[in-house]
C-alpha cells in the first residue's frame, strides 16, 4: 500500500494507473445506482418494484398511495442521502487535507456544532417560525436556515484556522476543535433552557439526524448549494495536492495559499452547513469515507479522491439510511445511531493506525 506523508516531497502524490482506477470508479457508479433503486423499495409499505419503476418513469403506480410514497417520501429521502453523504465526505476530505490531520472532519472539529448553533438561533429564537422547521418554512425560510447554518459552520472553521496558525500539534488542534464545539453546544443548551416546549421538541428531533425530513421545496435550496460546494472541491485538485505537502511547499509551487484556504472554507462550510441545516448533525461520514477512498484507490491525488469520495459518501449514506429504516419493521432509527455504531470503531482504528505509522497523515 502506498503511503503519503506531508513533507516527503512530490513523491507523496502519485497518479495511479488509469485503467484500474477508472474501473473502480465505474464500479462505484454502478453500485450507487443499484443502492439508489434498492432504497426506493425499502420501507414499511410493501410496494412492488415494477410500480417503483413506473413512478420513476413518470407514470402512476397501481395504487395512488404508492405513487405518493415513492415520489414524495422515498425519492426525496434517497436523493437527500446521496447529496448529504457526498457533501459531508468531501468536506471531511478538504479539512483533512488542509489541516493534514487524519481525524479532521466537520463533526470532530466542531463545524457541525457551529452549524447547529445557527439552526438553533432560528428554531429556538424566531418565535412561532421555529416550530415549523420540520414542516417547511417556504423558500425564504429555507434559504435563511441554510444561510444561518453555513455562517455558523464558517465562523467555527475560521476560528480553527486562526488557532491552527499558532498550533502545529494535530492533537491539540483537535482538542481545541472539540472545545469550540462544547462552547457552541453550551450556547445551544442555554437557548433550549429558555425556549418553549414545542420549539425544544422540534430541535431535539432535528438533532437526531434524518434524511427523511427534506421536501421537494427544500430540495430547491439543498441541491444547488451542495452542487456549488462540490463544484468548488472538484475545481481544486492541484491546490489540494499542494496543501497536502504543507503550506510552505505550496507557496514554493506558486500557489496562492490564502485564496485556496478561502475557497476551501467556502466549500466546506456550505457543504457541512446546508447538510446540517436540513438533516441534523450527522457524524463520522466525513472522517471515515476519505480513508476508505485512499485505501481503495491507493493514492493521495485529489483528482481521483474527490470524485471517488463523492460516490463513496453517497453509497455510505444510502447504506446507513437503509439500516436505519430497519427493513421489515415499522421502526425507524435516527441516522446518527447507525453512523456512530459503525463510525466509532472505524475512528479508533484510524487512531491506532496513525500511531503505528509514526506520522499524522497516513493513507
mmCIF file of C-alpha atoms in Angstrom:
data_model
loop_
_atom_site.group_PDB
_atom_site.id
_atom_site.type_symbol
_atom_site.label_atom_id
_atom_site.label_comp_id
_atom_site.label_asym_id
_atom_site.label_seq_id
_atom_site.Cartn_x
_atom_site.Cartn_y
_atom_site.Cartn_z
ATOM 1 C CA UNK A 1 0.000 0.000 0.000
ATOM 2 C CA UNK A 2 1.373 3.386 -0.972
ATOM 3 C CA UNK A 3 1.999 5.883 1.809
ATOM 4 C CA UNK A 4 1.581 9.651 1.616
ATOM 5 C CA UNK A 5 3.149 11.731 4.350
ATOM 6 C CA UNK A 6 3.380 15.528 4.420
ATOM 7 C CA UNK A 7 6.888 16.712 3.912
ATOM 8 C CA UNK A 8 8.045 13.695 1.930
ATOM 9 C CA UNK A 9 8.192 15.699 -1.280
ATOM 10 C CA UNK A 10 6.479 15.347 -4.584
ATOM 11 C CA UNK A 11 6.665 11.553 -4.284
ATOM 12 C CA UNK A 12 3.774 11.790 -1.800
ATOM 13 C CA UNK A 13 1.304 12.370 -4.620
ATOM 14 C CA UNK A 14 1.373 9.868 -7.425
ATOM 15 C CA UNK A 15 -1.183 9.325 -10.125
ATOM 16 C CA UNK A 16 -2.212 5.645 -10.174
ATOM 17 C CA UNK A 17 -2.595 3.513 -13.255
ATOM 18 C CA UNK A 18 -5.602 4.851 -15.115
ATOM 19 C CA UNK A 19 -7.403 1.660 -16.167
ATOM 20 C CA UNK A 20 -7.847 0.050 -12.711
ATOM 21 C CA UNK A 21 -8.857 3.391 -11.174
ATOM 22 C CA UNK A 22 -11.385 4.080 -13.905
ATOM 23 C CA UNK A 23 -12.750 0.565 -13.485
ATOM 24 C CA UNK A 24 -13.178 1.214 -9.761
ATOM 25 C CA UNK A 25 -14.945 4.498 -10.448
ATOM 26 C CA UNK A 26 -17.327 2.765 -12.870
ATOM 27 C CA UNK A 27 -17.919 0.052 -10.276
ATOM 28 C CA UNK A 28 -18.746 2.633 -7.618
ATOM 29 C CA UNK A 29 -21.130 4.342 -10.035
ATOM 30 C CA UNK A 30 -22.981 1.099 -10.742
ATOM 31 C CA UNK A 31 -23.144 0.240 -7.032
ATOM 32 C CA UNK A 32 -24.553 3.695 -6.295
ATOM 33 C CA UNK A 33 -27.295 3.239 -8.903
ATOM 34 C CA UNK A 34 -28.212 -0.211 -7.548
ATOM 35 C CA UNK A 35 -28.372 1.053 -3.957
ATOM 36 C CA UNK A 36 -30.454 4.037 -5.045
ATOM 37 C CA UNK A 37 -33.010 1.767 -6.737
ATOM 38 C CA UNK A 38 -32.983 -0.587 -3.734
ATOM 39 C CA UNK A 39 -33.557 2.305 -1.328
ATOM 40 C CA UNK A 40 -36.757 3.190 -3.185
ATOM 41 C CA UNK A 41 -38.056 -0.295 -2.436
ATOM 42 C CA UNK A 42 -37.301 -0.158 1.309
ATOM 43 C CA UNK A 43 -39.944 0.990 3.761
ATOM 44 C CA UNK A 44 -42.816 -0.051 5.974
ATOM 45 C CA UNK A 45 -45.168 -0.178 2.946
ATOM 46 C CA UNK A 46 -44.528 -3.077 0.557
ATOM 47 C CA UNK A 47 -44.528 -1.680 -2.970
ATOM 48 C CA UNK A 48 -43.721 -3.927 -5.957
ATOM 49 C CA UNK A 49 -40.528 -2.903 -7.721
ATOM 50 C CA UNK A 50 -42.340 -2.588 -11.057
ATOM 51 C CA UNK A 51 -44.522 0.128 -9.516
ATOM 52 C CA UNK A 52 -41.429 1.900 -8.235
ATOM 53 C CA UNK A 53 -40.063 1.902 -11.796
ATOM 54 C CA UNK A 54 -43.375 3.237 -13.084
ATOM 55 C CA UNK A 55 -43.245 6.179 -10.702
ATOM 56 C CA UNK A 56 -39.641 6.915 -11.714
ATOM 57 C CA UNK A 57 -40.764 6.885 -15.348
ATOM 58 C CA UNK A 58 -43.433 9.477 -14.564
ATOM 59 C CA UNK A 59 -46.336 7.040 -14.610
ATOM 60 C CA UNK A 60 -48.851 6.195 -11.889
ATOM 61 C CA UNK A 61 -48.422 3.137 -9.667
ATOM 62 C CA UNK A 62 -51.178 0.544 -9.267
ATOM 63 C CA UNK A 63 -52.346 2.352 -6.146
ATOM 64 C CA UNK A 64 -52.337 6.146 -5.854
ATOM 65 C CA UNK A 65 -50.895 5.988 -2.335
ATOM 66 C CA UNK A 66 -47.892 4.080 -3.684
ATOM 67 C CA UNK A 67 -47.199 6.888 -6.142
ATOM 68 C CA UNK A 68 -47.200 9.432 -3.340
ATOM 69 C CA UNK A 69 -44.991 7.294 -1.080
ATOM 70 C CA UNK A 70 -42.359 6.707 -3.750
ATOM 71 C CA UNK A 71 -42.392 10.219 -5.212
ATOM 72 C CA UNK A 72 -42.765 12.393 -2.118
ATOM 73 C CA UNK A 73 -41.155 10.268 0.614
ATOM 74 C CA UNK A 74 -38.735 7.648 -0.654
ATOM 75 C CA UNK A 75 -37.366 9.523 -3.656
ATOM 76 C CA UNK A 76 -36.650 12.715 -1.699
ATOM 77 C CA UNK A 77 -35.127 10.654 1.117
ATOM 78 C CA UNK A 78 -32.783 8.776 -1.209
ATOM 79 C CA UNK A 79 -31.720 11.881 -3.132
ATOM 80 C CA UNK A 80 -31.083 13.664 0.165
ATOM 81 C CA UNK A 81 -28.945 10.756 1.415
ATOM 82 C CA UNK A 82 -26.876 10.855 -1.785
ATOM 83 C CA UNK A 83 -26.361 14.626 -1.621
ATOM 84 C CA UNK A 84 -25.606 14.850 2.095
ATOM 85 C CA UNK A 85 -23.395 11.753 2.156
ATOM 86 C CA UNK A 86 -21.316 13.188 -0.686
ATOM 87 C CA UNK A 87 -21.245 16.672 0.878
ATOM 88 C CA UNK A 88 -20.066 15.603 4.331
ATOM 89 C CA UNK A 89 -17.464 13.207 2.929
ATOM 90 C CA UNK A 90 -15.939 15.791 0.586
ATOM 91 C CA UNK A 91 -15.974 18.402 3.369
ATOM 92 C CA UNK A 92 -14.116 15.916 5.557
ATOM 93 C CA UNK A 93 -11.535 15.334 2.820
ATOM 94 C CA UNK A 94 -10.900 19.062 2.447
ATOM 95 C CA UNK A 95 -10.425 19.505 6.192
ATOM 96 C CA UNK A 96 -8.097 16.516 6.486
ATOM 97 C CA UNK A 97 -6.024 17.925 3.639
ATOM 98 C CA UNK A 98 -5.961 21.497 4.904
ATOM 99 C CA UNK A 99 -5.019 20.536 8.465
ATOM 100 C CA UNK A 100 -3.026 17.459 7.348
ATOM 101 C CA UNK A 101 -4.802 15.551 10.086
ATOM 102 C CA UNK A 102 -6.416 12.117 9.554
ATOM 103 C CA UNK A 103 -9.059 12.768 12.215
ATOM 104 C CA UNK A 104 -10.313 16.113 10.920
ATOM 105 C CA UNK A 105 -13.942 16.307 9.788
ATOM 106 C CA UNK A 106 -16.918 18.660 10.294
ATOM 107 C CA UNK A 107 -18.219 16.705 13.295
ATOM 108 C CA UNK A 108 -14.975 16.259 15.241
ATOM 109 C CA UNK A 109 -13.644 19.784 14.647
ATOM 110 C CA UNK A 110 -16.887 21.366 15.869
ATOM 111 C CA UNK A 111 -18.045 22.631 12.455
ATOM 112 C CA UNK A 112 -21.341 20.781 12.925
ATOM 113 C CA UNK A 113 -21.762 22.466 16.312
ATOM 114 C CA UNK A 114 -21.381 25.875 14.690
ATOM 115 C CA UNK A 115 -23.994 24.934 12.092
ATOM 116 C CA UNK A 116 -26.255 23.619 14.862
ATOM 117 C CA UNK A 117 -25.962 26.950 16.658
ATOM 118 C CA UNK A 118 -27.083 28.742 13.508
ATOM 119 C CA UNK A 119 -30.097 26.445 13.235
ATOM 120 C CA UNK A 120 -30.874 26.786 16.950
ATOM 121 C CA UNK A 121 -30.903 30.567 16.717
ATOM 122 C CA UNK A 122 -33.664 30.295 14.110
ATOM 123 C CA UNK A 123 -35.611 27.358 15.534
ATOM 124 C CA UNK A 124 -35.484 28.432 19.170
ATOM 125 C CA UNK A 125 -35.417 32.210 18.870
ATOM 126 C CA UNK A 126 -37.630 33.259 15.964
ATOM 127 C CA UNK A 127 -40.992 32.969 17.625
ATOM 128 C CA UNK A 128 -43.513 30.564 16.145
ATOM 129 C CA UNK A 129 -41.498 30.137 12.945
ATOM 130 C CA UNK A 130 -39.094 27.882 14.748
ATOM 131 C CA UNK A 131 -41.711 25.207 15.339
ATOM 132 C CA UNK A 132 -42.259 24.949 11.586
ATOM 133 C CA UNK A 133 -38.748 23.607 10.908
ATOM 134 C CA UNK A 134 -39.800 20.101 10.034
ATOM 135 C CA UNK A 135 -42.909 21.075 8.082
ATOM 136 C CA UNK A 136 -41.278 23.602 5.764
ATOM 137 C CA UNK A 137 -40.545 27.299 6.086
ATOM 138 C CA UNK A 138 -41.059 28.335 2.492
ATOM 139 C CA UNK A 139 -38.221 29.251 0.143
ATOM 140 C CA UNK A 140 -37.173 32.346 2.106
ATOM 141 C CA UNK A 141 -37.172 30.405 5.377
ATOM 142 C CA UNK A 142 -35.219 27.513 3.852
ATOM 143 C CA UNK A 143 -32.636 29.935 2.480
ATOM 144 C CA UNK A 144 -32.386 31.604 5.884
ATOM 145 C CA UNK A 145 -31.948 28.264 7.615
ATOM 146 C CA UNK A 146 -29.218 27.160 5.210
ATOM 147 C CA UNK A 147 -27.502 30.551 5.421
ATOM 148 C CA UNK A 148 -27.539 30.589 9.232
ATOM 149 C CA UNK A 149 -26.124 27.055 9.415
ATOM 150 C CA UNK A 150 -23.403 27.816 6.848
ATOM 151 C CA UNK A 151 -22.424 31.032 8.654
ATOM 152 C CA UNK A 152 -22.231 29.175 11.968
ATOM 153 C CA UNK A 153 -20.102 26.442 10.399
ATOM 154 C CA UNK A 154 -17.901 29.033 8.691
ATOM 155 C CA UNK A 155 -17.286 31.003 11.904
ATOM 156 C CA UNK A 156 -16.078 27.912 13.756
ATOM 157 C CA UNK A 157 -13.965 26.963 10.732
ATOM 158 C CA UNK A 158 -12.343 30.428 10.758
ATOM 159 C CA UNK A 159 -11.589 30.149 14.474
ATOM 160 C CA UNK A 160 -9.921 26.788 13.925
ATOM 161 C CA UNK A 161 -7.910 28.204 11.013
ATOM 162 C CA UNK A 162 -6.741 31.138 13.132
ATOM 163 C CA UNK A 163 -5.750 28.912 16.015
ATOM 164 C CA UNK A 164 -4.127 26.458 13.601
ATOM 165 C CA UNK A 165 -1.610 29.131 12.582
ATOM 166 C CA UNK A 166 -0.141 29.055 16.108
ATOM 167 C CA UNK A 167 -0.751 25.392 16.937
ATOM 168 C CA UNK A 168 1.251 22.855 14.971
ATOM 169 C CA UNK A 169 0.266 19.832 17.025
ATOM 170 C CA UNK A 170 -2.653 17.977 15.317
ATOM 171 C CA UNK A 171 -3.886 16.515 18.609
ATOM 172 C CA UNK A 172 -4.013 19.952 20.228
ATOM 173 C CA UNK A 173 -5.918 21.309 17.250
ATOM 174 C CA UNK A 174 -8.489 18.511 17.551
ATOM 175 C CA UNK A 175 -8.908 19.217 21.258
ATOM 176 C CA UNK A 176 -9.420 22.901 20.535
ATOM 177 C CA UNK A 177 -11.984 21.982 17.886
ATOM 178 C CA UNK A 178 -13.825 19.913 20.455
ATOM 179 C CA UNK A 179 -13.699 22.848 22.884
ATOM 180 C CA UNK A 180 -15.225 25.146 20.247
ATOM 181 C CA UNK A 181 -17.906 22.508 19.779
ATOM 182 C CA UNK A 182 -18.609 22.337 23.508
ATOM 183 C CA UNK A 183 -18.818 26.135 23.685
ATOM 184 C CA UNK A 184 -21.391 26.360 20.904
ATOM 185 C CA UNK A 185 -23.273 23.437 22.449
ATOM 186 C CA UNK A 186 -23.406 25.344 25.728
ATOM 187 C CA UNK A 187 -24.963 28.317 23.940
ATOM 188 C CA UNK A 188 -27.498 25.983 22.316
ATOM 189 C CA UNK A 189 -28.317 24.472 25.724
ATOM 190 C CA UNK A 190 -28.900 27.975 27.077
ATOM 191 C CA UNK A 191 -31.292 28.717 24.218
ATOM 192 C CA UNK A 192 -33.110 25.439 24.863
ATOM 193 C CA UNK A 193 -33.452 26.212 28.564
ATOM 194 C CA UNK A 194 -35.360 29.430 27.848
ATOM 195 C CA UNK A 195 -37.406 28.154 24.878
ATOM 196 C CA UNK A 196 -40.987 26.938 24.630
ATOM 197 C CA UNK A 197 -41.573 23.142 24.786
ATOM 198 C CA UNK A 198 -42.839 22.944 21.208
ATOM 199 C CA UNK A 199 -39.704 24.526 19.797
ATOM 200 C CA UNK A 200 -37.482 22.359 22.013
ATOM 201 C CA UNK A 201 -39.156 19.214 20.702
ATOM 202 C CA UNK A 202 -38.671 20.306 17.074
ATOM 203 C CA UNK A 203 -34.992 20.998 17.701
ATOM 204 C CA UNK A 204 -34.362 17.720 19.533
ATOM 205 C CA UNK A 205 -35.984 15.681 16.748
ATOM 206 C CA UNK A 206 -33.862 17.539 14.212
ATOM 207 C CA UNK A 207 -30.681 16.880 16.226
ATOM 208 C CA UNK A 208 -31.141 13.093 15.944
ATOM 209 C CA UNK A 209 -30.364 13.283 12.240
ATOM 210 C CA UNK A 210 -32.540 12.075 9.380
ATOM 211 C CA UNK A 211 -32.620 12.090 5.594
ATOM 212 C CA UNK A 212 -36.406 11.807 5.578
ATOM 213 C CA UNK A 213 -37.429 15.338 6.526
ATOM 214 C CA UNK A 214 -36.488 17.125 3.303
ATOM 215 C CA UNK A 215 -39.325 18.155 0.996
ATOM 216 C CA UNK A 216 -39.183 18.956 -2.715
ATOM 217 C CA UNK A 217 -39.414 22.669 -1.835
ATOM 218 C CA UNK A 218 -36.388 22.390 0.457
ATOM 219 C CA UNK A 219 -34.570 20.484 -2.275
ATOM 220 C CA UNK A 220 -34.517 23.759 -4.233
ATOM 221 C CA UNK A 221 -32.036 25.040 -1.626
ATOM 222 C CA UNK A 222 -30.235 21.814 -0.688
ATOM 223 C CA UNK A 223 -29.414 20.627 -4.224
ATOM 224 C CA UNK A 224 -27.855 23.800 -5.724
ATOM 225 C CA UNK A 225 -25.914 24.607 -2.539
ATOM 226 C CA UNK A 226 -24.325 21.161 -2.390
ATOM 227 C CA UNK A 227 -23.654 21.195 -6.129
ATOM 228 C CA UNK A 228 -21.880 24.540 -5.715
ATOM 229 C CA UNK A 229 -19.765 23.220 -2.824
ATOM 230 C CA UNK A 230 -18.878 20.027 -4.684
ATOM 231 C CA UNK A 231 -18.089 22.036 -7.812
ATOM 232 C CA UNK A 232 -15.575 24.120 -5.845
ATOM 233 C CA UNK A 233 -13.944 20.969 -4.486
ATOM 234 C CA UNK A 234 -13.758 19.403 -7.963
ATOM 235 C CA UNK A 235 -12.049 22.555 -9.243
ATOM 236 C CA UNK A 236 -9.294 22.397 -6.605
ATOM 237 C CA UNK A 237 -7.411 19.091 -7.120
ATOM 238 C CA UNK A 238 -3.995 20.679 -7.739
ATOM 239 C CA UNK A 239 -4.242 23.220 -4.880
ATOM 240 C CA UNK A 240 -5.409 20.454 -2.525
ATOM 241 C CA UNK A 241 -2.492 18.258 -3.578
ATOM 242 C CA UNK A 242 -0.106 21.134 -2.888
ATOM 243 C CA UNK A 243 -1.713 21.850 0.508
ATOM 244 C CA UNK A 244 -1.261 18.193 1.450
ATOM 245 C CA UNK A 245 2.509 18.703 1.291
ATOM 246 C CA UNK A 246 2.414 21.754 3.555
ATOM 247 C CA UNK A 247 1.751 25.459 3.076
ATOM 248 C CA UNK A 248 5.442 26.345 2.749
ATOM 249 C CA UNK A 249 5.887 23.814 -0.054
ATOM 250 C CA UNK A 250 2.666 25.021 -1.685
ATOM 251 C CA UNK A 251 3.992 28.589 -1.767
ATOM 252 C CA UNK A 252 7.190 27.445 -3.475
ATOM 253 C CA UNK A 253 4.965 25.968 -6.207
ATOM 254 C CA UNK A 254 3.381 29.381 -6.744
ATOM 255 C CA UNK A 255 0.102 28.571 -5.017
ATOM 256 C CA UNK A 256 -1.907 31.412 -3.511
ATOM 257 C CA UNK A 257 -2.394 29.760 -0.129
ATOM 258 C CA UNK A 258 -4.662 32.481 1.258
ATOM 259 C CA UNK A 259 -7.023 32.226 -1.705
ATOM 260 C CA UNK A 260 -7.009 28.417 -1.536
ATOM 261 C CA UNK A 261 -7.874 28.475 2.161
ATOM 262 C CA UNK A 262 -10.759 30.837 1.422
ATOM 263 C CA UNK A 263 -12.137 28.586 -1.333
ATOM 264 C CA UNK A 264 -11.867 25.521 0.895
ATOM 265 C CA UNK A 265 -13.560 27.467 3.689
ATOM 266 C CA UNK A 266 -16.451 28.434 1.399
ATOM 267 C CA UNK A 267 -16.838 24.921 0.017
ATOM 268 C CA UNK A 268 -16.589 23.018 3.301
ATOM 269 C CA UNK A 269 -18.782 25.491 5.209
ATOM 270 C CA UNK A 270 -21.500 25.377 2.552
ATOM 271 C CA UNK A 271 -21.401 21.570 2.351
ATOM 272 C CA UNK A 272 -21.414 20.992 6.108
ATOM 273 C CA UNK A 273 -23.743 23.890 6.876
ATOM 274 C CA UNK A 274 -26.580 23.115 4.466
ATOM 275 C CA UNK A 275 -26.367 19.375 5.211
ATOM 276 C CA UNK A 276 -26.661 20.053 8.937
ATOM 277 C CA UNK A 277 -29.454 22.578 8.433
ATOM 278 C CA UNK A 278 -31.811 20.124 6.731
ATOM 279 C CA UNK A 279 -30.675 16.731 8.078
ATOM 280 C CA UNK A 280 -29.194 17.425 11.503
ATOM 281 C CA UNK A 281 -25.610 16.946 12.718
ATOM 282 C CA UNK A 282 -24.587 13.628 11.143
ATOM 283 C CA UNK A 283 -21.290 12.267 12.377
ATOM 284 C CA UNK A 284 -18.457 10.022 11.168
ATOM 285 C CA UNK A 285 -19.146 10.096 7.422
ATOM 286 C CA UNK A 286 -16.691 12.943 6.967
ATOM 287 C CA UNK A 287 -13.848 11.211 8.783
ATOM 288 C CA UNK A 288 -14.373 7.631 7.605
ATOM 289 C CA UNK A 289 -15.144 7.868 3.883
ATOM 290 C CA UNK A 290 -11.926 9.702 2.838
ATOM 291 C CA UNK A 291 -9.830 6.970 4.481
ATOM 292 C CA UNK A 292 -11.790 4.257 2.708
ATOM 293 C CA UNK A 293 -11.192 6.015 -0.625
ATOM 294 C CA UNK A 294 -7.468 6.473 -0.019
ATOM 295 C CA UNK A 295 -7.007 2.807 0.801
ATOM 296 C CA UNK A 296 -9.260 1.648 -2.036
ATOM 297 C CA UNK A 297 -7.570 3.775 -4.701
ATOM 298 C CA UNK A 298 -4.137 3.745 -3.044
ATOM 299 C CA UNK A 299 -3.481 7.362 -3.860
ATOM 300 C CA UNK A 300 -3.497 10.807 -2.308
ATOM 301 C CA UNK A 301 -4.178 12.518 -5.648
ATOM 302 C CA UNK A 302 -7.306 14.641 -5.224
ATOM 303 C CA UNK A 303 -8.052 14.335 -8.919
ATOM 304 C CA UNK A 304 -9.197 10.795 -8.097
ATOM 305 C CA UNK A 305 -10.117 11.270 -4.444
ATOM 306 C CA UNK A 306 -12.769 13.982 -4.856
ATOM 307 C CA UNK A 307 -14.976 12.102 -7.384
ATOM 308 C CA UNK A 308 -14.442 8.744 -5.670
ATOM 309 C CA UNK A 309 -15.260 10.174 -2.235
ATOM 310 C CA UNK A 310 -18.344 11.853 -3.685
ATOM 311 C CA UNK A 311 -19.662 8.442 -4.749
ATOM 312 C CA UNK A 312 -18.432 6.567 -1.668
ATOM 313 C CA UNK A 313 -20.062 9.141 0.614
ATOM 314 C CA UNK A 314 -23.365 8.749 -1.221
ATOM 315 C CA UNK A 315 -23.076 4.944 -1.013
ATOM 316 C CA UNK A 316 -22.272 5.050 2.723
ATOM 317 C CA UNK A 317 -25.227 7.358 3.395
ATOM 318 C CA UNK A 318 -27.637 5.115 1.463
ATOM 319 C CA UNK A 319 -26.380 2.058 3.360
ATOM 320 C CA UNK A 320 -26.709 3.833 6.714
ATOM 321 C CA UNK A 321 -30.203 5.035 5.849
ATOM 322 C CA UNK A 322 -31.239 1.535 4.741
ATOM 323 C CA UNK A 323 -30.079 0.106 8.068
ATOM 324 C CA UNK A 324 -31.765 2.932 9.997
ATOM 325 C CA UNK A 325 -35.106 2.127 8.382
ATOM 326 C CA UNK A 326 -34.835 -1.467 9.669
ATOM 327 C CA UNK A 327 -36.465 -3.201 6.671
ATOM 328 C CA UNK A 328 -39.336 -5.492 7.555
ATOM 329 C CA UNK A 329 -40.398 -3.406 10.552
ATOM 330 C CA UNK A 330 -42.234 -0.147 11.172
ATOM 331 C CA UNK A 331 -39.375 1.114 13.360
ATOM 332 C CA UNK A 332 -37.034 3.833 12.143
ATOM 333 C CA UNK A 333 -33.774 4.706 13.884
ATOM 334 C CA UNK A 334 -32.073 8.117 13.910
ATOM 335 C CA UNK A 335 -29.329 8.141 11.301
ATOM 336 C CA UNK A 336 -26.737 9.159 13.918
ATOM 337 C CA UNK A 337 -27.318 5.886 15.754
ATOM 338 C CA UNK A 338 -26.180 3.931 12.704
ATOM 339 C CA UNK A 339 -23.267 6.184 11.709
ATOM 340 C CA UNK A 340 -21.964 6.254 15.289
ATOM 341 C CA UNK A 341 -22.309 2.480 15.723
ATOM 342 C CA UNK A 342 -20.142 1.794 12.688
ATOM 343 C CA UNK A 343 -18.103 5.006 12.652
ATOM 344 C CA UNK A 344 -16.745 4.964 16.215
ATOM 345 C CA UNK A 345 -14.844 1.637 15.808
ATOM 346 C CA UNK A 346 -13.505 2.898 12.488
ATOM 347 C CA UNK A 347 -12.259 6.077 14.155
ATOM 348 C CA UNK A 348 -10.482 4.019 16.823
ATOM 349 C CA UNK A 349 -8.818 2.005 14.052
ATOM 350 C CA UNK A 350 -7.626 5.211 12.364
ATOM 351 C CA UNK A 351 -6.086 6.431 15.642
ATOM 352 C CA UNK A 352 -4.153 3.190 16.186
ATOM 353 C CA UNK A 353 -3.086 3.105 12.546
ATOM 354 C CA UNK A 354 -1.742 6.659 12.787
ATOM 355 C CA UNK A 355 0.202 5.853 15.959
ATOM 356 C CA UNK A 356 1.771 2.760 14.400
ATOM 357 C CA UNK A 357 2.743 4.753 11.325
ATOM 358 C CA UNK A 358 4.528 7.381 13.407
ATOM 359 C CA UNK A 359 3.008 10.180 11.376
ATOM 360 C CA UNK A 360 -0.097 12.343 11.476
ATOM 361 C CA UNK A 361 -1.345 11.592 7.979
ATOM 362 C CA UNK A 362 -1.006 8.045 6.652
ATOM 363 C CA UNK A 363 -3.004 6.805 3.701
#
